[in-house]
Amino acid sequence: MRTKTASALIAIVALLGIAAADPLALLAEMRSHVHKIPEVSQAVPTESLGKTPCVDGMAGPFPCDGIDLLSFTPISEFAGLPTYAPGLYSSIRGSDVWGWTSPETGDEYVLFGKTNGVAFFRVTDPTAPEYLGTMLNTAAAQLVWQDIKVYDNKAYAVSESNPHGMQIFDLFRLDGVTDAQDWVMDSFYPLNVAAHNLAINEETGFAYIVGGNAGLAAEDQCRAGLHIVDLKTPVPTFAGCYVEEGGVGVVGSLVGPLGALSRYVHDTECVVYRGPDADWFEHEICFNSSETHVAIVDVTDKLAPSHIATVEYDRTEYAHQGWLTDDGRHFLMGDELDEDANAGMPTRTLVFDVEDLDNPTWQGTHYGQSQSIDHNMYIRDGLVYQSNYASGLRVVDLYDIDDVDNDPTNGNELEEVAYFDVFPDNDGTSFSGTWSNYPYFDSGTVVISGYDGLWLVKVQDEVFDDIIAARPDHDLADR
């Protein structure tokens, strides 16, 4: 504990020194993520836990409200051995997560990113998840960052590990399997550098690879913008680039102001737009979280994507990830570094009004109940499921989103309706706890991933019932 905590402090101090001396180097550090050294938990169990209801604010060792624990599997039980020497961390750690439901069997599966690959779990019975093995990370230099999405019953995975490319795996291979094994990918889409993230528009069958550079001078062919891949072809095929939000690596900024050339799309959500702006109805639109701002892009023509608008906000540190509301009227985003950079600032969710895509505005801010760092968020049925590192999974009702503004004193904020804290040690500004979540299983099982393992939880029926009783027209009423 002392050694790792000391290492984290040294890294932070070094980072601050870098920032003072050279903001270009700081940006490189942000993109290479070396500042993200997690605090080692003294409270998360090292053995599996089964079903544990949330009673009197606790589910076993985990603080909670309105969310029951179905099971917990520590990373040590499915870490395996490094296939190559791991980088940055001295042990296998967990990262991103996604889900898949087999159309043939109805079984639900978790796809869990970790340093040495993508772990597969059958979670049809979420109180007894079955570990089925790992699709191995074949990169020579392994890093914890894996990102996975699903299209047409195949998993697609990218990684900061290099060289990794985009791995492709036929998920039907998991049906009927009972023994854990090392899995080999079915096919591969090559990338010349590492990639940080991946979005897939399942309606159109296009993948959008982002964060495609090494943070300094190396870059992918789309200059760290949107690298577009057609997944509908028998072999995934390069379809185009959006380079306006890209750049030439941090070193390239030496020829101009910071950010002028060195740009980078960190994450994106791409949808067939059916929101209120008739000018863009049925266009394929991407909402990019691009370090210093949100950019809205028309990618209908993959060979000639076009920038629609950019929207900025105050106290910008690192525009990280966001999600569009179901009605297409608002975009919610988290700035990953603003809580740490502004002492005492609660977890901040930025709300953008995107009813007019040509003129988006920063409408306001929702502040959370702690000062933990926000990471990934996803929206379902009028609720946003937020993975906020040390404070865990937070479920927030979007019903009153039109009232959100930038005055923190008038109470015009969203209502948190439930939470499950996966890092009981504290709710501070550390990169510990939950990385991401997946709230889309029909069963109601919510998946939480983190450095320390896999949590399967479920929001209590009473939480949903209370929301619907108070607001009969809530989106939950149709669930």
PDB file of N, CA and C in Angstrom, residues 41 56 107 136 186 217 227 368 392 440 473:
ATOM      1  N   SER A  41      -6.990  -0.942  -2.858  1.00  0.00           N
ATOM      2  CA  SER A  41      -8.053  -0.990  -1.862  1.00  0.00           C
ATOM      3  C   SER A  41      -7.695  -1.913  -0.700  1.00  0.00           C
ATOM      4  N   ASP A  56     -29.806  -1.379   4.906  1.00  0.00           N
ATOM      5  CA  ASP A  56     -29.276  -0.355   5.803  1.00  0.00           C
ATOM      6  C   ASP A  56     -27.987   0.276   5.242  1.00  0.00           C
ATOM      7  N   ASP A 107     -28.702 -16.566 -23.595  1.00  0.00           N
ATOM      8  CA  ASP A 107     -27.725 -16.365 -22.528  1.00  0.00           C
ATOM      9  C   ASP A 107     -27.121 -14.967 -22.622  1.00  0.00           C
ATOM     10  N   LEU A 136      -6.741 -13.575 -25.813  1.00  0.00           N
ATOM     11  CA  LEU A 136      -5.458 -13.073 -25.365  1.00  0.00           C
ATOM     12  C   LEU A 136      -5.035 -11.795 -26.081  1.00  0.00           C
ATOM     13  N   ASP A 186     -10.727 -14.417 -34.099  1.00  0.00           N
ATOM     14  CA  ASP A 186     -11.090 -14.971 -35.404  1.00  0.00           C
ATOM     15  C   ASP A 186     -10.447 -14.198 -36.545  1.00  0.00           C
ATOM     16  N   ALA A 217       4.563  11.831 -31.342  1.00  0.00           N
ATOM     17  CA  ALA A 217       4.633  12.173 -32.756  1.00  0.00           C
ATOM     18  C   ALA A 217       3.933  11.150 -33.633  1.00  0.00           C
ATOM     19  N   HIS A 227     -11.327   7.215 -37.081  1.00  0.00           N
ATOM     20  CA  HIS A 227     -10.876   6.217 -38.047  1.00  0.00           C
ATOM     21  C   HIS A 227     -12.078   5.306 -38.291  1.00  0.00           C
ATOM     22  N   GLY A 368     -22.469  15.895  -8.321  1.00  0.00           N
ATOM     23  CA  GLY A 368     -22.719  14.676  -7.580  1.00  0.00           C
ATOM     24  C   GLY A 368     -22.576  14.857  -6.083  1.00  0.00           C
ATOM     25  N   GLY A 392     -18.073   4.817  -7.197  1.00  0.00           N
ATOM     26  CA  GLY A 392     -18.810   3.692  -7.744  1.00  0.00           C
ATOM     27  C   GLY A 392     -19.850   4.058  -8.782  1.00  0.00           C
ATOM     28  N   TYR A 440     -27.554  -2.555 -20.157  1.00  0.00           N
ATOM     29  CA  TYR A 440     -28.502  -2.815 -21.233  1.00  0.00           C
ATOM     30  C   TYR A 440     -29.035  -4.249 -21.302  1.00  0.00           C
ATOM     31  N   ASP A 473     -45.321   9.648 -16.506  1.00  0.00           N
ATOM     32  CA  ASP A 473     -44.888   9.780 -17.900  1.00  0.00           C
ATOM     33  C   ASP A 473     -43.389   9.554 -18.077  1.00  0.00           C
TER      34      ASP A 473
END
